[in-house]
C-alpha cells in the first residue's frame, strides 16, 4: 500500500515519521511513502533518505491530480494523507477534470456551529471544535477540548446541509471525502473512496445534474466548494 502525503513542510515531515513508526511496529503495511510537494528543497527532502521506501514527488497539486485520475486501477488500494491547513486540494482535482465545470460561490444556509463562515471567493469552512485541536488528535469519543462526549460527525452535518440546499434547488448532490484517523495520529482518505465518490458524482453531472458540492471533512472539521456545469 502506498501513502501519498500532501506537502513536505512541517505536517508532511511529521506524517512521514509517524507512518514509518507505525510500519516498524506492524500497525500498517506501507510499501511506499510518497510526499507530494512542488519544492524539491522542502523540509522533508532532508530526511527522506533515512526512511525506507520513501520518495519525494516534485510537482504541483493540479499536476498530481491528473496522475490520480490516470492511475485509478494502480492506486485504488492506496491512501491519501491530506494536510489540515492548506488549499482544498480534492476540490481542485475534481473541478479541473472537465472544462465544463466552474466554481460558484456558496450562497446557501450557514449552519450554527462553533465556526462556520464563507471565505474567499465562496468557500464554506466549518468546524464543530470550540478551539484549536491538537495536530495528532485521533478524534476520540471524548473530545480533548470539551472533555465531554463528541456527539457530532462533520460528514453528517454536511449531508444535512446538502439536504436543505437540495430542497431549495441550490445544490443537487455532493461528493463528500471523509478523512479518518488511520494510525499514529495520521488521518487518511482511501483512494478507493475518492474514486468511488467522484465517479458517482461525475455520472450525475453527465446525466443532467447542474450544480454539486465538493466537501472534504474529518470528524470535526470541513471545507466545501460548489461547482456548476456550464
JSON list of C-alpha atoms in Angstrom, two decimals, residues 52-196:
[
{"chain": "A", "resi": 52, "resn": "UNK", "atom": "CA", "xyz": [12.93, 3.15, 3.84]},
{"chain": "A", "resi": 53, "resn": "UNK", "atom": "CA", "xyz": [10.71, 3.08, 0.76]},
{"chain": "A", "resi": 54, "resn": "UNK", "atom": "CA", "xyz": [10.05, 6.81, 0.66]},
{"chain": "A", "resi": 55, "resn": "UNK", "atom": "CA", "xyz": [10.43, 9.42, -2.06]},
{"chain": "A", "resi": 56, "resn": "UNK", "atom": "CA", "xyz": [9.55, 13.00, -2.98]},
{"chain": "A", "resi": 57, "resn": "UNK", "atom": "CA", "xyz": [7.24, 13.57, -5.94]},
{"chain": "A", "resi": 58, "resn": "UNK", "atom": "CA", "xyz": [8.09, 17.07, -7.17]},
{"chain": "A", "resi": 59, "resn": "UNK", "atom": "CA", "xyz": [5.02, 18.59, -8.81]},
{"chain": "A", "resi": 60, "resn": "UNK", "atom": "CA", "xyz": [2.16, 20.96, -8.08]},
{"chain": "A", "resi": 61, "resn": "UNK", "atom": "CA", "xyz": [-1.28, 19.86, -6.87]},
{"chain": "A", "resi": 62, "resn": "UNK", "atom": "CA", "xyz": [-3.05, 20.03, -10.23]},
{"chain": "A", "resi": 63, "resn": "UNK", "atom": "CA", "xyz": [-0.34, 18.05, -11.99]},
{"chain": "A", "resi": 64, "resn": "UNK", "atom": "CA", "xyz": [-0.52, 15.38, -9.32]},
{"chain": "A", "resi": 65, "resn": "UNK", "atom": "CA", "xyz": [-4.32, 15.43, -9.53]},
{"chain": "A", "resi": 66, "resn": "UNK", "atom": "CA", "xyz": [-4.08, 14.44, -13.19]},
{"chain": "A", "resi": 67, "resn": "UNK", "atom": "CA", "xyz": [-1.95, 11.47, -12.16]},
{"chain": "A", "resi": 68, "resn": "UNK", "atom": "CA", "xyz": [-4.57, 10.48, -9.59]},
{"chain": "A", "resi": 69, "resn": "UNK", "atom": "CA", "xyz": [-7.26, 10.10, -12.24]},
{"chain": "A", "resi": 70, "resn": "UNK", "atom": "CA", "xyz": [-4.88, 8.36, -14.66]},
{"chain": "A", "resi": 71, "resn": "UNK", "atom": "CA", "xyz": [-3.91, 5.67, -12.11]},
{"chain": "A", "resi": 72, "resn": "UNK", "atom": "CA", "xyz": [-7.27, 4.55, -10.72]},
{"chain": "A", "resi": 73, "resn": "UNK", "atom": "CA", "xyz": [-6.56, 0.85, -11.11]},
{"chain": "A", "resi": 74, "resn": "UNK", "atom": "CA", "xyz": [-2.98, 1.06, -9.86]},
{"chain": "A", "resi": 75, "resn": "UNK", "atom": "CA", "xyz": [-3.69, 3.33, -6.87]},
{"chain": "A", "resi": 76, "resn": "UNK", "atom": "CA", "xyz": [-7.13, 2.01, -5.88]},
{"chain": "A", "resi": 77, "resn": "UNK", "atom": "CA", "xyz": [-5.91, 0.38, -2.64]},
{"chain": "A", "resi": 78, "resn": "UNK", "atom": "CA", "xyz": [-3.63, 3.25, -1.60]},
{"chain": "A", "resi": 79, "resn": "UNK", "atom": "CA", "xyz": [-4.12, 6.16, 0.84]},
{"chain": "A", "resi": 80, "resn": "UNK", "atom": "CA", "xyz": [-4.18, 9.94, 0.56]},
{"chain": "A", "resi": 81, "resn": "UNK", "atom": "CA", "xyz": [-2.90, 11.88, 3.58]},
{"chain": "A", "resi": 82, "resn": "UNK", "atom": "CA", "xyz": [-4.31, 15.43, 3.45]},
{"chain": "A", "resi": 83, "resn": "UNK", "atom": "CA", "xyz": [-2.90, 18.43, 5.27]},
{"chain": "A", "resi": 84, "resn": "UNK", "atom": "CA", "xyz": [-5.07, 20.03, 7.99]},
{"chain": "A", "resi": 85, "resn": "UNK", "atom": "CA", "xyz": [-4.09, 23.51, 6.82]},
{"chain": "A", "resi": 86, "resn": "UNK", "atom": "CA", "xyz": [-3.94, 24.19, 3.10]},
{"chain": "A", "resi": 87, "resn": "UNK", "atom": "CA", "xyz": [-5.89, 24.58, -0.12]},
{"chain": "A", "resi": 88, "resn": "UNK", "atom": "CA", "xyz": [-8.96, 22.46, -0.83]},
{"chain": "A", "resi": 89, "resn": "UNK", "atom": "CA", "xyz": [-6.92, 20.07, -2.95]},
{"chain": "A", "resi": 90, "resn": "UNK", "atom": "CA", "xyz": [-9.61, 17.49, -3.68]},
{"chain": "A", "resi": 91, "resn": "UNK", "atom": "CA", "xyz": [-11.97, 20.17, -4.92]},
{"chain": "A", "resi": 92, "resn": "UNK", "atom": "CA", "xyz": [-9.32, 21.44, -7.34]},
{"chain": "A", "resi": 93, "resn": "UNK", "atom": "CA", "xyz": [-8.65, 17.90, -8.55]},
{"chain": "A", "resi": 94, "resn": "UNK", "atom": "CA", "xyz": [-12.25, 17.28, -9.49]},
{"chain": "A", "resi": 95, "resn": "UNK", "atom": "CA", "xyz": [-13.01, 20.78, -10.79]},
{"chain": "A", "resi": 96, "resn": "UNK", "atom": "CA", "xyz": [-10.08, 20.63, -13.20]},
{"chain": "A", "resi": 97, "resn": "UNK", "atom": "CA", "xyz": [-11.11, 17.33, -14.74]},
{"chain": "A", "resi": 98, "resn": "UNK", "atom": "CA", "xyz": [-13.65, 18.92, -17.04]},
{"chain": "A", "resi": 99, "resn": "UNK", "atom": "CA", "xyz": [-13.59, 22.33, -18.72]},
{"chain": "A", "resi": 100, "resn": "UNK", "atom": "CA", "xyz": [-17.40, 22.45, -18.50]},
{"chain": "A", "resi": 101, "resn": "UNK", "atom": "CA", "xyz": [-17.20, 22.78, -14.69]},
{"chain": "A", "resi": 102, "resn": "UNK", "atom": "CA", "xyz": [-16.69, 26.11, -12.96]},
{"chain": "A", "resi": 103, "resn": "UNK", "atom": "CA", "xyz": [-16.68, 27.35, -9.39]},
{"chain": "A", "resi": 104, "resn": "UNK", "atom": "CA", "xyz": [-19.65, 29.21, -7.94]},
{"chain": "A", "resi": 105, "resn": "UNK", "atom": "CA", "xyz": [-19.80, 30.90, -4.54]},
{"chain": "A", "resi": 106, "resn": "UNK", "atom": "CA", "xyz": [-21.73, 29.15, -1.80]},
{"chain": "A", "resi": 107, "resn": "UNK", "atom": "CA", "xyz": [-24.81, 31.27, -1.08]},
{"chain": "A", "resi": 108, "resn": "UNK", "atom": "CA", "xyz": [-26.86, 28.84, 0.98]},
{"chain": "A", "resi": 109, "resn": "UNK", "atom": "CA", "xyz": [-27.51, 28.37, 4.68]},
{"chain": "A", "resi": 110, "resn": "UNK", "atom": "CA", "xyz": [-24.54, 28.79, 7.00]},
{"chain": "A", "resi": 111, "resn": "UNK", "atom": "CA", "xyz": [-25.15, 26.31, 9.86]},
{"chain": "A", "resi": 112, "resn": "UNK", "atom": "CA", "xyz": [-24.85, 27.26, 13.53]},
{"chain": "A", "resi": 113, "resn": "UNK", "atom": "CA", "xyz": [-21.58, 25.65, 14.61]},
{"chain": "A", "resi": 114, "resn": "UNK", "atom": "CA", "xyz": [-18.61, 26.69, 16.74]},
{"chain": "A", "resi": 115, "resn": "UNK", "atom": "CA", "xyz": [-17.14, 28.01, 13.49]},
{"chain": "A", "resi": 116, "resn": "UNK", "atom": "CA", "xyz": [-18.95, 28.43, 10.18]},
{"chain": "A", "resi": 117, "resn": "UNK", "atom": "CA", "xyz": [-18.03, 31.04, 7.61]},
{"chain": "A", "resi": 118, "resn": "UNK", "atom": "CA", "xyz": [-17.96, 31.65, 3.87]},
{"chain": "A", "resi": 119, "resn": "UNK", "atom": "CA", "xyz": [-14.47, 32.82, 2.95]},
{"chain": "A", "resi": 120, "resn": "UNK", "atom": "CA", "xyz": [-12.59, 33.95, -0.13]},
{"chain": "A", "resi": 121, "resn": "UNK", "atom": "CA", "xyz": [-14.47, 33.51, -3.40]},
{"chain": "A", "resi": 122, "resn": "UNK", "atom": "CA", "xyz": [-17.24, 31.49, -1.76]},
{"chain": "A", "resi": 123, "resn": "UNK", "atom": "CA", "xyz": [-15.74, 28.54, 0.13]},
{"chain": "A", "resi": 124, "resn": "UNK", "atom": "CA", "xyz": [-17.67, 27.31, 3.17]},
{"chain": "A", "resi": 125, "resn": "UNK", "atom": "CA", "xyz": [-15.46, 26.45, 6.16]},
{"chain": "A", "resi": 126, "resn": "UNK", "atom": "CA", "xyz": [-16.98, 24.54, 9.09]},
{"chain": "A", "resi": 127, "resn": "UNK", "atom": "CA", "xyz": [-15.87, 23.28, 12.50]},
{"chain": "A", "resi": 128, "resn": "UNK", "atom": "CA", "xyz": [-17.53, 21.66, 15.49]},
{"chain": "A", "resi": 129, "resn": "UNK", "atom": "CA", "xyz": [-14.42, 22.29, 17.60]},
{"chain": "A", "resi": 130, "resn": "UNK", "atom": "CA", "xyz": [-14.58, 25.07, 20.22]},
{"chain": "A", "resi": 131, "resn": "UNK", "atom": "CA", "xyz": [-10.85, 25.76, 19.94]},
{"chain": "A", "resi": 132, "resn": "UNK", "atom": "CA", "xyz": [-7.58, 24.73, 18.31]},
{"chain": "A", "resi": 133, "resn": "UNK", "atom": "CA", "xyz": [-7.30, 20.94, 18.05]},
{"chain": "A", "resi": 134, "resn": "UNK", "atom": "CA", "xyz": [-4.04, 19.03, 18.68]},
{"chain": "A", "resi": 135, "resn": "UNK", "atom": "CA", "xyz": [-2.35, 18.11, 15.40]},
{"chain": "A", "resi": 136, "resn": "UNK", "atom": "CA", "xyz": [-2.23, 14.42, 16.36]},
{"chain": "A", "resi": 137, "resn": "UNK", "atom": "CA", "xyz": [-5.87, 14.18, 17.50]},
{"chain": "A", "resi": 138, "resn": "UNK", "atom": "CA", "xyz": [-7.33, 10.73, 16.83]},
{"chain": "A", "resi": 139, "resn": "UNK", "atom": "CA", "xyz": [-10.89, 12.08, 17.05]},
{"chain": "A", "resi": 140, "resn": "UNK", "atom": "CA", "xyz": [-11.84, 10.06, 20.15]},
{"chain": "A", "resi": 141, "resn": "UNK", "atom": "CA", "xyz": [-15.35, 9.77, 21.54]},
{"chain": "A", "resi": 142, "resn": "UNK", "atom": "CA", "xyz": [-14.36, 12.13, 24.36]},
{"chain": "A", "resi": 143, "resn": "UNK", "atom": "CA", "xyz": [-13.31, 15.45, 22.80]},
{"chain": "A", "resi": 144, "resn": "UNK", "atom": "CA", "xyz": [-9.90, 16.57, 24.15]},
{"chain": "A", "resi": 145, "resn": "UNK", "atom": "CA", "xyz": [-11.07, 20.19, 24.15]},
{"chain": "A", "resi": 146, "resn": "UNK", "atom": "CA", "xyz": [-14.53, 19.90, 25.76]},
{"chain": "A", "resi": 147, "resn": "UNK", "atom": "CA", "xyz": [-13.66, 16.86, 27.92]},
{"chain": "A", "resi": 148, "resn": "UNK", "atom": "CA", "xyz": [-17.14, 15.63, 27.07]},
{"chain": "A", "resi": 149, "resn": "UNK", "atom": "CA", "xyz": [-18.79, 13.21, 24.63]},
{"chain": "A", "resi": 150, "resn": "UNK", "atom": "CA", "xyz": [-18.16, 14.13, 21.00]},
{"chain": "A", "resi": 151, "resn": "UNK", "atom": "CA", "xyz": [-21.70, 13.81, 19.68]},
{"chain": "A", "resi": 152, "resn": "UNK", "atom": "CA", "xyz": [-21.06, 15.05, 16.15]},
{"chain": "A", "resi": 153, "resn": "UNK", "atom": "CA", "xyz": [-19.68, 13.87, 12.81]},
{"chain": "A", "resi": 154, "resn": "UNK", "atom": "CA", "xyz": [-18.99, 16.53, 10.21]},
{"chain": "A", "resi": 155, "resn": "UNK", "atom": "CA", "xyz": [-19.98, 14.22, 7.36]},
{"chain": "A", "resi": 156, "resn": "UNK", "atom": "CA", "xyz": [-23.49, 14.05, 8.85]},
{"chain": "A", "resi": 157, "resn": "UNK", "atom": "CA", "xyz": [-23.55, 17.83, 9.30]},
{"chain": "A", "resi": 158, "resn": "UNK", "atom": "CA", "xyz": [-22.65, 18.35, 5.64]},
{"chain": "A", "resi": 159, "resn": "UNK", "atom": "CA", "xyz": [-25.19, 15.78, 4.46]},
{"chain": "A", "resi": 160, "resn": "UNK", "atom": "CA", "xyz": [-27.93, 17.52, 6.45]},
{"chain": "A", "resi": 161, "resn": "UNK", "atom": "CA", "xyz": [-26.86, 20.83, 4.94]},
{"chain": "A", "resi": 162, "resn": "UNK", "atom": "CA", "xyz": [-26.96, 19.40, 1.42]},
{"chain": "A", "resi": 163, "resn": "UNK", "atom": "CA", "xyz": [-30.47, 18.06, 2.01]},
{"chain": "A", "resi": 164, "resn": "UNK", "atom": "CA", "xyz": [-31.64, 21.57, 2.93]},
{"chain": "A", "resi": 165, "resn": "UNK", "atom": "CA", "xyz": [-29.95, 23.06, -0.12]},
{"chain": "A", "resi": 166, "resn": "UNK", "atom": "CA", "xyz": [-31.39, 20.35, -2.37]},
{"chain": "A", "resi": 167, "resn": "UNK", "atom": "CA", "xyz": [-34.87, 21.32, -1.25]},
{"chain": "A", "resi": 168, "resn": "UNK", "atom": "CA", "xyz": [-34.25, 24.89, -2.40]},
{"chain": "A", "resi": 169, "resn": "UNK", "atom": "CA", "xyz": [-32.55, 23.65, -5.60]},
{"chain": "A", "resi": 170, "resn": "UNK", "atom": "CA", "xyz": [-29.29, 25.39, -4.71]},
{"chain": "A", "resi": 171, "resn": "UNK", "atom": "CA", "xyz": [-27.22, 22.18, -4.68]},
{"chain": "A", "resi": 172, "resn": "UNK", "atom": "CA", "xyz": [-28.36, 18.88, -6.16]},
{"chain": "A", "resi": 173, "resn": "UNK", "atom": "CA", "xyz": [-25.75, 16.49, -4.73]},
{"chain": "A", "resi": 174, "resn": "UNK", "atom": "CA", "xyz": [-22.35, 16.40, -3.06]},
{"chain": "A", "resi": 175, "resn": "UNK", "atom": "CA", "xyz": [-19.10, 14.48, -3.23]},
{"chain": "A", "resi": 176, "resn": "UNK", "atom": "CA", "xyz": [-18.03, 14.09, 0.40]},
{"chain": "A", "resi": 177, "resn": "UNK", "atom": "CA", "xyz": [-14.48, 12.90, 1.03]},
{"chain": "A", "resi": 178, "resn": "UNK", "atom": "CA", "xyz": [-14.00, 11.70, 4.60]},
{"chain": "A", "resi": 179, "resn": "UNK", "atom": "CA", "xyz": [-10.63, 11.75, 6.37]},
{"chain": "A", "resi": 180, "resn": "UNK", "atom": "CA", "xyz": [-10.42, 9.43, 9.38]},
{"chain": "A", "resi": 181, "resn": "UNK", "atom": "CA", "xyz": [-7.69, 8.58, 11.84]},
{"chain": "A", "resi": 182, "resn": "UNK", "atom": "CA", "xyz": [-5.65, 5.72, 10.41]},
{"chain": "A", "resi": 183, "resn": "UNK", "atom": "CA", "xyz": [-2.65, 5.13, 12.66]},
{"chain": "A", "resi": 184, "resn": "UNK", "atom": "CA", "xyz": [-0.26, 7.01, 14.96]},
{"chain": "A", "resi": 185, "resn": "UNK", "atom": "CA", "xyz": [-2.07, 10.34, 14.68]},
{"chain": "A", "resi": 186, "resn": "UNK", "atom": "CA", "xyz": [-2.25, 10.28, 10.88]},
{"chain": "A", "resi": 187, "resn": "UNK", "atom": "CA", "xyz": [-5.56, 10.79, 9.12]},
{"chain": "A", "resi": 188, "resn": "UNK", "atom": "CA", "xyz": [-6.15, 9.32, 5.66]},
{"chain": "A", "resi": 189, "resn": "UNK", "atom": "CA", "xyz": [-8.71, 9.14, 2.87]},
{"chain": "A", "resi": 190, "resn": "UNK", "atom": "CA", "xyz": [-8.69, 5.84, 0.95]},
{"chain": "A", "resi": 191, "resn": "UNK", "atom": "CA", "xyz": [-8.01, 6.43, -2.72]},
{"chain": "A", "resi": 192, "resn": "UNK", "atom": "CA", "xyz": [-10.80, 3.95, -3.45]},
{"chain": "A", "resi": 193, "resn": "UNK", "atom": "CA", "xyz": [-13.24, 6.24, -1.61]},
{"chain": "A", "resi": 194, "resn": "UNK", "atom": "CA", "xyz": [-12.02, 9.25, -3.62]},
{"chain": "A", "resi": 195, "resn": "UNK", "atom": "CA", "xyz": [-12.51, 7.39, -6.89]},
{"chain": "A", "resi": 196, "resn": "UNK", "atom": "CA", "xyz": [-15.88, 5.88, -5.94]}
]
